[in-house]
Coordinates of N, CA and C in Angstrom, one line a residue:
Chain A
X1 N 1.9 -4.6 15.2 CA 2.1 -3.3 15.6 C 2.6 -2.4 14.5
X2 N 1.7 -1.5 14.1 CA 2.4 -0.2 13.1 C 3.0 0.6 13.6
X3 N 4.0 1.0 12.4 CA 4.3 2.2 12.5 C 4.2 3.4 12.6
X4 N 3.0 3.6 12.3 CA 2.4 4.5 12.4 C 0.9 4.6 12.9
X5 N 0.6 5.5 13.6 CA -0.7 5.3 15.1 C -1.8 5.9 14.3
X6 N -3.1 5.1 14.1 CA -4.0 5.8 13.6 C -5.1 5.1 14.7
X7 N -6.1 5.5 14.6 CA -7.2 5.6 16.0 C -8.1 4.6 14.6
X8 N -8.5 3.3 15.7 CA -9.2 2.6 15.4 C -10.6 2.5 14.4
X9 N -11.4 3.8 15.4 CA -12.7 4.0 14.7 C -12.6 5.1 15.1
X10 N -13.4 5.9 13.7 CA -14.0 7.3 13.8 C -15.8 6.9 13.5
X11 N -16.4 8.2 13.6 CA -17.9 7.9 12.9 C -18.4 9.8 12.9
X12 N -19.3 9.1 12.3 CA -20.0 10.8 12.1 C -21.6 10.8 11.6
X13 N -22.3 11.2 11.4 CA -23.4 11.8 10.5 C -23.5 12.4 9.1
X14 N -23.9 11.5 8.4 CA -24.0 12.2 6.9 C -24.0 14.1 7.1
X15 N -23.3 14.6 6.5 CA -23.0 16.4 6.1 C -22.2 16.6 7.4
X16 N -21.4 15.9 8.6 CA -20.9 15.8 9.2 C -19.0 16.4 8.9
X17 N -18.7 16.7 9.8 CA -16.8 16.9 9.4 C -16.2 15.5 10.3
X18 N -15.3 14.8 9.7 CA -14.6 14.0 10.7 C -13.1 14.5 9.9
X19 N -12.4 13.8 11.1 CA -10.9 13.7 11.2 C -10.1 12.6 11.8
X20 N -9.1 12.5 10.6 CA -8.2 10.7 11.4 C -7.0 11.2 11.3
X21 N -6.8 11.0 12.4 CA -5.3 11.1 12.9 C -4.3 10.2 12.1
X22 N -2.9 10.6 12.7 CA -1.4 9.9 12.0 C -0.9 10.0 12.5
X23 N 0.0 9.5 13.8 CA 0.5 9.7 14.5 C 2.4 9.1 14.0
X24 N 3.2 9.7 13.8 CA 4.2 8.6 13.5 C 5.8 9.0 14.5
X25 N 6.9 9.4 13.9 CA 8.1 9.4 14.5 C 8.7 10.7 13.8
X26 N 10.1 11.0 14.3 CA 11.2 11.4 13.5 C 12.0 11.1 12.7
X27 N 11.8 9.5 12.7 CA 12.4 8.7 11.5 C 11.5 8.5 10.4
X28 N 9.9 8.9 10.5 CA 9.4 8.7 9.1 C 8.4 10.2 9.0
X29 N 7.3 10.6 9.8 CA 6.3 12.2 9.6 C 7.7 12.9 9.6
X30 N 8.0 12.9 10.7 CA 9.1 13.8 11.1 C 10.0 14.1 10.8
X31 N 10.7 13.3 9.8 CA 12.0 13.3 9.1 C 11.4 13.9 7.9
X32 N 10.4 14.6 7.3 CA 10.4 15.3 6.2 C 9.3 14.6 5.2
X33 N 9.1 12.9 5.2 CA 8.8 12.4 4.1 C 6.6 12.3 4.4
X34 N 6.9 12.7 2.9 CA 5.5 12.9 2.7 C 4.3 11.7 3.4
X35 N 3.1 12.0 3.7 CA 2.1 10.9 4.4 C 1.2 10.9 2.9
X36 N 0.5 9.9 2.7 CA -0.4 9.6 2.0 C -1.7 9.1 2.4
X37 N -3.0 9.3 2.0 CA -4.1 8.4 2.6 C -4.8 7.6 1.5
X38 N -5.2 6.5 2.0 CA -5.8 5.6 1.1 C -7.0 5.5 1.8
X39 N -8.1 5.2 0.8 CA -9.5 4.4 1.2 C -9.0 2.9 0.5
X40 N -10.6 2.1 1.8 CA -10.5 0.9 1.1 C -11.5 0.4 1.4
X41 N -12.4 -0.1 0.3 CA -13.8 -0.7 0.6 C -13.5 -1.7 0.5
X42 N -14.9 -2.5 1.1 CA -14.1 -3.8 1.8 C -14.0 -5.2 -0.1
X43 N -13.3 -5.7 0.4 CA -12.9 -6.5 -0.7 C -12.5 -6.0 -1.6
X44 N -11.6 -4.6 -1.6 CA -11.1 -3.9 -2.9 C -9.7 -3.7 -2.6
X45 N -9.0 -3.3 -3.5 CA -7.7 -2.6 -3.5 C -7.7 -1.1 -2.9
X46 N -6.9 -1.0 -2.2 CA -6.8 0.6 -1.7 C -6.2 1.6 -3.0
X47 N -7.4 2.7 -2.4 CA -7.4 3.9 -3.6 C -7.2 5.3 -2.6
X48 N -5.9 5.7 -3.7 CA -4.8 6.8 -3.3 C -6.0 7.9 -3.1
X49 N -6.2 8.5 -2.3 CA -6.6 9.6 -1.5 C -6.1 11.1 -1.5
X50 N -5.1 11.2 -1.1 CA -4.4 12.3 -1.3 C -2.7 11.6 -0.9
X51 N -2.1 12.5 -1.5 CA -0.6 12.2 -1.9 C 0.1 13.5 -1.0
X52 N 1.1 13.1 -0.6 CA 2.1 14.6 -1.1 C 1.7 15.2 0.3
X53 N 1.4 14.8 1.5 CA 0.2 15.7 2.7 C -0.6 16.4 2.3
X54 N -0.9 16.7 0.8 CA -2.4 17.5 1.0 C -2.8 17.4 -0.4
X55 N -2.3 16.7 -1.4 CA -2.5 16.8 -2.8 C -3.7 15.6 -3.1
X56 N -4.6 16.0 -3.7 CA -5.7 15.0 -3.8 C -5.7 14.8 -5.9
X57 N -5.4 13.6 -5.5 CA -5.4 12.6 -7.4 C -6.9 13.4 -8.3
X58 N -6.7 13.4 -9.2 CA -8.1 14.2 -9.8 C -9.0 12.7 -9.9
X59 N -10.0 13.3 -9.8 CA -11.4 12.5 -9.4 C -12.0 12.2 -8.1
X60 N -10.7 13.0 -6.9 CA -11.0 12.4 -5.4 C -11.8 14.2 -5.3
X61 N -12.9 13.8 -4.9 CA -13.8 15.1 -4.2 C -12.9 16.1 -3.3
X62 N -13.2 17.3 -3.3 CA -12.8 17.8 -2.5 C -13.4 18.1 -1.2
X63 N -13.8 17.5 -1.1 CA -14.5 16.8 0.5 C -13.2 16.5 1.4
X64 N -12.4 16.0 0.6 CA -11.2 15.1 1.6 C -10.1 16.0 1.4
X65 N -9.3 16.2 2.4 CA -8.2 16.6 3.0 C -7.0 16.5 3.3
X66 N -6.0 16.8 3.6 CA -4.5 16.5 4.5 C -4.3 17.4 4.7
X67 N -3.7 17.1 5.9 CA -2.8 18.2 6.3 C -1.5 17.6 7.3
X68 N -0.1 17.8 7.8 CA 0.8 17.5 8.1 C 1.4 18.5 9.2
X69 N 1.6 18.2 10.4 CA 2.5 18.9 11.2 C 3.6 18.2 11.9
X70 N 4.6 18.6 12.2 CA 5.5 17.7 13.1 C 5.9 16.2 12.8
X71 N 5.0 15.2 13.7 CA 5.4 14.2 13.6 C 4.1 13.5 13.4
X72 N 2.6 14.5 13.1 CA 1.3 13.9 12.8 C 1.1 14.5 11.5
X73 N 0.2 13.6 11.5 CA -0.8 14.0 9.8 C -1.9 14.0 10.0
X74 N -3.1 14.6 9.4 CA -4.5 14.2 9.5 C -5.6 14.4 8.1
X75 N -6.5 13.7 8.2 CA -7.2 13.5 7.2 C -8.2 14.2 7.2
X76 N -8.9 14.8 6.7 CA -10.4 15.8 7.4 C -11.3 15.0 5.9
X77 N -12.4 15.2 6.2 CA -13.7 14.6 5.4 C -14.9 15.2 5.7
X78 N -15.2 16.0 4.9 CA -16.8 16.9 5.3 C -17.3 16.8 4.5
X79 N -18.7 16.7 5.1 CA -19.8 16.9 4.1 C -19.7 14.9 4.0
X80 N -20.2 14.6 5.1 CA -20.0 12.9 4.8 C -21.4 12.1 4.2
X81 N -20.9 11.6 3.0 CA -22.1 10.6 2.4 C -21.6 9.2 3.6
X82 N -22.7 8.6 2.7 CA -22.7 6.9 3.2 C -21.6 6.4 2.6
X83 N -21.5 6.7 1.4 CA -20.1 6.0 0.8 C -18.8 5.9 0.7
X84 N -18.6 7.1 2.1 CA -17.5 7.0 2.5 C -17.2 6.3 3.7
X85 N -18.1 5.1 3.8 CA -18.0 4.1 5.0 C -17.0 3.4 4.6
X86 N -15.7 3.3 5.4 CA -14.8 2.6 4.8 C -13.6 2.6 5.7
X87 N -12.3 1.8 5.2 CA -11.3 1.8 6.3 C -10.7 2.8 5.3
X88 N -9.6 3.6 6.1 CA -9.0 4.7 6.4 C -7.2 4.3 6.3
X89 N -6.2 4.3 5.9 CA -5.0 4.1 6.1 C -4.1 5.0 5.8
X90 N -3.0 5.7 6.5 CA -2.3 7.1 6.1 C -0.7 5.8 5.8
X91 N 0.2 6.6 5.2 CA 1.2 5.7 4.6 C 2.6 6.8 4.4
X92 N 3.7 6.3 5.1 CA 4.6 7.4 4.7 C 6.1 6.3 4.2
X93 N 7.2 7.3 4.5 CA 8.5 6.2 4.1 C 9.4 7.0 5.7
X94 N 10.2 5.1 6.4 CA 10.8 5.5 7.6 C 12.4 5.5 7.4
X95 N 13.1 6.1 7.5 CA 14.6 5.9 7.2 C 15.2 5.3 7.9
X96 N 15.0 4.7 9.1 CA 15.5 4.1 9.9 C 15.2 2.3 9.6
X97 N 14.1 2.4 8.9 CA 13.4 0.5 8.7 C 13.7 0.6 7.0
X98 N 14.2 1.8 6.3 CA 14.6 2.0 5.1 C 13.2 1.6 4.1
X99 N 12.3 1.9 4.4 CA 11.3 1.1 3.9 C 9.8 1.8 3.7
X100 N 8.7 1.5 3.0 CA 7.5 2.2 3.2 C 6.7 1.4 4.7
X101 N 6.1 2.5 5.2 CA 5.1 1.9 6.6 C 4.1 2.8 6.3
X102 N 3.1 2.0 7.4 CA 1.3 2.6 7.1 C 1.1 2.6 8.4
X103 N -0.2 3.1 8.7 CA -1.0 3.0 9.9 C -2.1 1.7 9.8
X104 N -2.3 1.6 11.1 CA -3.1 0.3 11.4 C -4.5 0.6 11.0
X105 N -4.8 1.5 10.4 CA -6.0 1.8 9.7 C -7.0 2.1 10.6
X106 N -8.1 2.9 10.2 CA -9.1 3.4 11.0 C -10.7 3.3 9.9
X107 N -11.3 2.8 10.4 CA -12.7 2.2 10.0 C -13.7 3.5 10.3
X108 N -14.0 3.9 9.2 CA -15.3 5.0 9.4 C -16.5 4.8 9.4
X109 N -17.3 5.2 10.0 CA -18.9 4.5 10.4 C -19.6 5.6 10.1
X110 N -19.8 5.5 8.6 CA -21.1 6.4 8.4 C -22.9 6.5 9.4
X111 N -23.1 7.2 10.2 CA -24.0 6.7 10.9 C -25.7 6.8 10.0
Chain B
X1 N -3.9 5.2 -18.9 CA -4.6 5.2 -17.4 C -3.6 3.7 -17.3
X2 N -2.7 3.5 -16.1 CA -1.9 2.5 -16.3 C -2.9 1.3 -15.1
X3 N -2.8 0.0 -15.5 CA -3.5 -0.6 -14.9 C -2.3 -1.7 -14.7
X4 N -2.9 -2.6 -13.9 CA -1.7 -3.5 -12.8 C -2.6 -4.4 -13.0
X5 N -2.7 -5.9 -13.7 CA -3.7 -7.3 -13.0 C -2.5 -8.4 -12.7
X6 N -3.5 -9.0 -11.8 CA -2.2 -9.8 -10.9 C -3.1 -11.0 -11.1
X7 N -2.2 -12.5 -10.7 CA -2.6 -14.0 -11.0 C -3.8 -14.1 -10.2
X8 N -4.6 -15.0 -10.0 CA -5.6 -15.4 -9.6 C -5.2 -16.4 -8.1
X9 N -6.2 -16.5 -7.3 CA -5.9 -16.6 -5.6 C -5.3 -18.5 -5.5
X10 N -4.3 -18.3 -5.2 CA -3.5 -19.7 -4.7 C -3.7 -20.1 -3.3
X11 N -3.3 -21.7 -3.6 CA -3.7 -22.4 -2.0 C -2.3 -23.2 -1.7
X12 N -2.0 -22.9 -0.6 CA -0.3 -23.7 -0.6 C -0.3 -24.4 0.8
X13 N 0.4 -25.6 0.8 CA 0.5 -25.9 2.3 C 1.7 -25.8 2.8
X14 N 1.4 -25.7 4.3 CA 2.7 -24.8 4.6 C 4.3 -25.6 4.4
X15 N 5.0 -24.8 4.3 CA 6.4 -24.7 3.8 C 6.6 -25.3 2.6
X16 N 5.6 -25.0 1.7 CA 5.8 -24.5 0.5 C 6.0 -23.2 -0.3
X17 N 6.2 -23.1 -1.6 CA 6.1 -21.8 -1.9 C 5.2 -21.5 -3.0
X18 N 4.9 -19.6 -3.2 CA 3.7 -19.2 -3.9 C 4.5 -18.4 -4.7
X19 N 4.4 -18.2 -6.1 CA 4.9 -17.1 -7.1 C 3.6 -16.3 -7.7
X20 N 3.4 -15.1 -7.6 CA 2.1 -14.0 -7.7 C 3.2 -13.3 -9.3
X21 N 2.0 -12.9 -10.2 CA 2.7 -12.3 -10.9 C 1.5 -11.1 -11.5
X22 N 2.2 -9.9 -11.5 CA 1.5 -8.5 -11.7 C 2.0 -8.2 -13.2
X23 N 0.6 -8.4 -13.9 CA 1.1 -7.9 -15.5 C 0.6 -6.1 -15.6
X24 N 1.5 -5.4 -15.7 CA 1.3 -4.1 -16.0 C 1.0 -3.3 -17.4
X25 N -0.1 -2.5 -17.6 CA -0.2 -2.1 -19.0 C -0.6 -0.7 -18.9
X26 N -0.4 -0.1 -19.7 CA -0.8 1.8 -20.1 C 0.3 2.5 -19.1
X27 N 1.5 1.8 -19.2 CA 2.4 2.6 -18.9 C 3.7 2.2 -19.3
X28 N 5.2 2.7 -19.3 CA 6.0 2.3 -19.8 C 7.0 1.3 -18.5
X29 N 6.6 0.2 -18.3 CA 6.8 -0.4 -17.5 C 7.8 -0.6 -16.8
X30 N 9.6 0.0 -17.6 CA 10.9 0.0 -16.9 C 11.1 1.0 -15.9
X31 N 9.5 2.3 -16.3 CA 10.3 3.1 -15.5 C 9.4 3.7 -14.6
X32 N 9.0 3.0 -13.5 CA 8.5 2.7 -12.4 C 8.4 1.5 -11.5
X33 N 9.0 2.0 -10.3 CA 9.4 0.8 -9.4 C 8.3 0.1 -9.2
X34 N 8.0 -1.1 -8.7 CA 7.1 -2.0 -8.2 C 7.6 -2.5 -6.5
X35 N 6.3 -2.4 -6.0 CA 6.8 -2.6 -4.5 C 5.7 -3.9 -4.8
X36 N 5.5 -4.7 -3.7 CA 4.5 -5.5 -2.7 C 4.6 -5.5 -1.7
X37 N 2.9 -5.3 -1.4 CA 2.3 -5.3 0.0 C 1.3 -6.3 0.3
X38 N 1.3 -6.7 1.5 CA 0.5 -8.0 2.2 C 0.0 -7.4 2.7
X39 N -1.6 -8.0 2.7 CA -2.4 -7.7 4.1 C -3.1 -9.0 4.4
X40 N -2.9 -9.4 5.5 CA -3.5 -10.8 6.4 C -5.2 -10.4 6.9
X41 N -6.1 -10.9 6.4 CA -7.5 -11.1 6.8 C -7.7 -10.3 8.3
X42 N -8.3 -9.3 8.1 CA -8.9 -8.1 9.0 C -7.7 -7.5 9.5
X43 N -6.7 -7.1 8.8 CA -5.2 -6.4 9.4 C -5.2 -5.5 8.3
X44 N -3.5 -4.7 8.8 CA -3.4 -3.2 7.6 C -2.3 -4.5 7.0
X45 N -1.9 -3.1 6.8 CA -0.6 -3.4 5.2 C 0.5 -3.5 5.2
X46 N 1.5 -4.4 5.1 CA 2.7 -4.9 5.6 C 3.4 -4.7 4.2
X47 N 4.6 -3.7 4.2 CA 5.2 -3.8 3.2 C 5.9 -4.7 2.7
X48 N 6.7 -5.1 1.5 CA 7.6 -6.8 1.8 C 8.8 -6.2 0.8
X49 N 8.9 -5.4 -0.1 CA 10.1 -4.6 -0.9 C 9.3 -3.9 -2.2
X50 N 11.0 -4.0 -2.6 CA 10.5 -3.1 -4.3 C 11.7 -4.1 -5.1
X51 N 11.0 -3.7 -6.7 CA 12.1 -4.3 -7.3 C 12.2 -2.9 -8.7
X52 N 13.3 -2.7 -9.2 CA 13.4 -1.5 -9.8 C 13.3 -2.4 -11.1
X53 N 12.4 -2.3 -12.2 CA 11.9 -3.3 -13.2 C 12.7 -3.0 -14.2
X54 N 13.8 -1.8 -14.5 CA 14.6 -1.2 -15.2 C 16.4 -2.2 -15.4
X55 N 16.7 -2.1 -14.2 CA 18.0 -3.2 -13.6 C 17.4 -4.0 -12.8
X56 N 16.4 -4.7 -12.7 CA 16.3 -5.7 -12.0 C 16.7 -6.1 -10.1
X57 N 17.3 -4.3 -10.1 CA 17.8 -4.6 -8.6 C 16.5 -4.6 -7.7
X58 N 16.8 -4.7 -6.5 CA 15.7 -5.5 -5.4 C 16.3 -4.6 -3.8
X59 N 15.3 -4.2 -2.6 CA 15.2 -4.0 -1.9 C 13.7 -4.7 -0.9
X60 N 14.4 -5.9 -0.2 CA 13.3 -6.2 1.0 C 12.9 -6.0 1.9
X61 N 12.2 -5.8 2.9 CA 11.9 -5.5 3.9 C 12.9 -6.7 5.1
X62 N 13.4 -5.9 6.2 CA 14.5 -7.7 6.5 C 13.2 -8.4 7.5
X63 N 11.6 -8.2 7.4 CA 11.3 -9.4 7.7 C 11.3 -10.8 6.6
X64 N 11.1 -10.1 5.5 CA 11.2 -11.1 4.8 C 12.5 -11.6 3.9
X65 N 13.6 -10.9 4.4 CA 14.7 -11.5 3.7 C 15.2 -12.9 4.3
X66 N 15.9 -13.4 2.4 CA 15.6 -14.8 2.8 C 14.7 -15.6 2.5
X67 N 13.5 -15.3 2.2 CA 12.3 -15.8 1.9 C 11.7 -15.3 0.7
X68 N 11.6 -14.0 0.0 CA 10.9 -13.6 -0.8 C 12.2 -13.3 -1.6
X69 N 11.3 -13.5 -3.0 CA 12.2 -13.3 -4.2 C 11.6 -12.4 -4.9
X70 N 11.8 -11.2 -5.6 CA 11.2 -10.7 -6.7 C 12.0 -10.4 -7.6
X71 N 11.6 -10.7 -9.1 CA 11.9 -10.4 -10.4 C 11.0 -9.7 -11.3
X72 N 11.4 -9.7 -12.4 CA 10.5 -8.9 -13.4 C 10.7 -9.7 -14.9
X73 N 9.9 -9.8 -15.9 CA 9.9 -10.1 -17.3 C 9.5 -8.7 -18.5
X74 N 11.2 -7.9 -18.7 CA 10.5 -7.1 -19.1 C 9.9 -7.0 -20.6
X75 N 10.0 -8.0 -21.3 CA 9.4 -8.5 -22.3 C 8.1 -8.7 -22.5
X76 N 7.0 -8.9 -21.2 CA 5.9 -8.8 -20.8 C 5.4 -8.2 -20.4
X77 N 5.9 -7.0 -19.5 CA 5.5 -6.0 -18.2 C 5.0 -6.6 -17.2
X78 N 5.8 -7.6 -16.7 CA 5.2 -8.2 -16.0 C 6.1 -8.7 -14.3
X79 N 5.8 -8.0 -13.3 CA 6.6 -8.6 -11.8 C 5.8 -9.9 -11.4
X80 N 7.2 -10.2 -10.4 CA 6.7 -11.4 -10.0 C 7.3 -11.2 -8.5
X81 N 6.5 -12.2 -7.5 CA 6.8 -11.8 -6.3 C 6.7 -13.7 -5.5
X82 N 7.5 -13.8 -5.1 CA 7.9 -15.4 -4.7 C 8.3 -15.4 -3.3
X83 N 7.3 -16.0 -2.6 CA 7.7 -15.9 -1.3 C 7.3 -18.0 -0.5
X84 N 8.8 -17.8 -0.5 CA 9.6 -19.5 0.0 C 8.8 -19.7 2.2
X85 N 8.8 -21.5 2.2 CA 8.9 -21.5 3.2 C 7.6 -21.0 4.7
X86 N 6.4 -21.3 3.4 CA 5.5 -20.7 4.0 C 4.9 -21.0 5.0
X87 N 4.2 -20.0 5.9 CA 3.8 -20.6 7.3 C 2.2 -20.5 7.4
X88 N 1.3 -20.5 8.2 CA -0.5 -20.6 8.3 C -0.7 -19.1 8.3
X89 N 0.8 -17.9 9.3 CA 0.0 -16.8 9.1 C 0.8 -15.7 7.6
X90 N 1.2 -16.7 7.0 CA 1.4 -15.5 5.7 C 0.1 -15.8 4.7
X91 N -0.9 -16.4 5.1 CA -1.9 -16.2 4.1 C -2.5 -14.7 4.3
X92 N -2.7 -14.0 3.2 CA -3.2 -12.8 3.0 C -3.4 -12.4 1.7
X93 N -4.0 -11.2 1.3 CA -3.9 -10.8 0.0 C -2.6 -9.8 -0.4
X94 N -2.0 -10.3 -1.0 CA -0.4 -9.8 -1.7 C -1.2 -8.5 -2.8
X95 N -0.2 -7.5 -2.9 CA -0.8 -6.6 -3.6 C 0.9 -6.2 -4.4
X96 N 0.2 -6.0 -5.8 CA 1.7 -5.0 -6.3 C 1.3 -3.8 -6.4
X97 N 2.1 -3.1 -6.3 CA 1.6 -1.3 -6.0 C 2.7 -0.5 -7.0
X98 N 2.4 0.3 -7.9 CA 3.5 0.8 -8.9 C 4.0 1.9 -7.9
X99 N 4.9 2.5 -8.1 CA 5.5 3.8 -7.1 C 5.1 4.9 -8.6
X100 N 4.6 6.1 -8.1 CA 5.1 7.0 -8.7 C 6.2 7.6 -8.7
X101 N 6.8 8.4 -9.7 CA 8.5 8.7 -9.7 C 8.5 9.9 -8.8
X102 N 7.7 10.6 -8.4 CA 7.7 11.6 -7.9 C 7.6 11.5 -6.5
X103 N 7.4 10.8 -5.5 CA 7.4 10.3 -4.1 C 7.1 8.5 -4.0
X104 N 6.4 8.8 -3.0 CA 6.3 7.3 -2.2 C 5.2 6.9 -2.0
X105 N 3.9 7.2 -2.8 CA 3.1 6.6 -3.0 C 2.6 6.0 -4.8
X106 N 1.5 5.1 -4.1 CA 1.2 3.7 -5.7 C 0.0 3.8 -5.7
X107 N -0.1 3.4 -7.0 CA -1.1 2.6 -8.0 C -1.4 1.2 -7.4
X108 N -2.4 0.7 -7.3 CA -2.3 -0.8 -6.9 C -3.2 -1.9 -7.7
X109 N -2.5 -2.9 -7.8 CA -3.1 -4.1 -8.0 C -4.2 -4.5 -7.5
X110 N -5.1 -5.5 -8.1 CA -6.8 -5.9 -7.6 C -6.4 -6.6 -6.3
X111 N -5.5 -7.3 -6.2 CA -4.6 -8.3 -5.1 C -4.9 -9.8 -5.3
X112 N -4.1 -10.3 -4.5 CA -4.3 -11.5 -4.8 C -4.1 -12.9 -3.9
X113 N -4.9 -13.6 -3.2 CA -5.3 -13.7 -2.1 C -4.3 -15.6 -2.3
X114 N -3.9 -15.6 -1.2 CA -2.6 -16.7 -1.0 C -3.2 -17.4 0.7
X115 N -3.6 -18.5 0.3 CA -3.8 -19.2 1.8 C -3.3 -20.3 2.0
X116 N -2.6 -20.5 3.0 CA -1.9 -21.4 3.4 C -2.4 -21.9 4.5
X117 N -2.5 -23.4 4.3 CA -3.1 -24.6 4.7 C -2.9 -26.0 4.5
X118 N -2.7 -26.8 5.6 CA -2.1 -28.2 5.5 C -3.8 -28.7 5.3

């Protein structure tokens, strides 16, 4: 069970918009500290996505998104190739478990 | 461009133990924390601590206190992550993940896959 609620599966249509949720607490969205998203193709290491709720690492398209309210975060992705078929994971820090937590990841299905 | 490679995939039977070690290069290695993260075959990502590679101090996660050990060789740039007393479901791929100094997200390791089996 995560700490943080992310919705199983999304999917879309190539040039499509999707969005993945983040659902977390007041002890970690909510308490101030930043969410992060990672991709992860399968059999690879996860690669930092955006940082910071909306800051994206240079080389990440601006296709991909954050944004932060409350006690959620969300991911936006437009304009979808095939290559962004992949699992999905947002990642914050909780003060109460003192520690970094993720979401249970969400699997994108390029259609 | 700082890169992270970590040991090659071990097979342990259970209530033994595994030591993973993450050699870091293209960065100055004292001064950025190292965490590790597990993920168990079709699951997310379980954090397990950090170790500050500067003083050597350590923060675990309390599932795993007790059981995991981490150090560092700063002579090498190199962490190490030791986790005692192993059971059938800690096989997973172990990842070292560098922290940036500026929040709470990493760099990560290729990972490195630990299966435990009698």
């Amino acid at each position: 069970q995560s700490v943080l609620t992310q919705p199983p599966s999304v999917s879309g249509a190539p040039g499509q918009r999707v969005t993945i949720s983040c659902t977390g607490s007041s002890s970690n969205i909510g308490a101030y500290y930043d969410v992060q998203w990672y991709q992860q193709l399968p059999g690879t290491a996860p690669k930092l996505l955006i940082y910071a709720n909306n800051n994206r690492p240079s080389g990440v398209p601006d296709r991909f998104s954050g944004s932060k309210s409350g006690t959620s975060a969300s991911l936006a992705i437009t304009g979808l190739q095939a290559e962004d078929d992949a699992d999905y994971y947002c990642q914050s820090y909780d003060r109460s478990l003192s520690g970094v937590v993720f979401g249970g990841g969400t699997k994108l299905t390029v259609l | 461009q700082a890169q992270l490679v970590q040991s090659g995939a071990e097979v342990r039977k259970p209530g033994a133990s595994v030591k993973v070690s993450c050699q870091a290069s293209g960065y100055t290695f004292i001064n950025y924390y190292m965490h590790w993260v597990r993920q168990a075959p079709g699951q997310g990502f379980e954090w397990m601590g950090w170790i500050n590679p500067k003083t050597g101090a350590t923060k675990y996660a309390q599932k795993f206190q007790g059981r995991v050990t981490m150090t560092r060789d700063t002579s090498i740039s190199t962490a190490y992550m030791e986790l005692g007393s192993l059971r059938s479901d800690d096989t997973a791929v172990y990842y070292c993940a560098r922290q940036y100094n500026n929040g709470w997200y990493f760099d990560w390791g290729q990972g490195t896959l630990v299966t435990v089996s009698s």
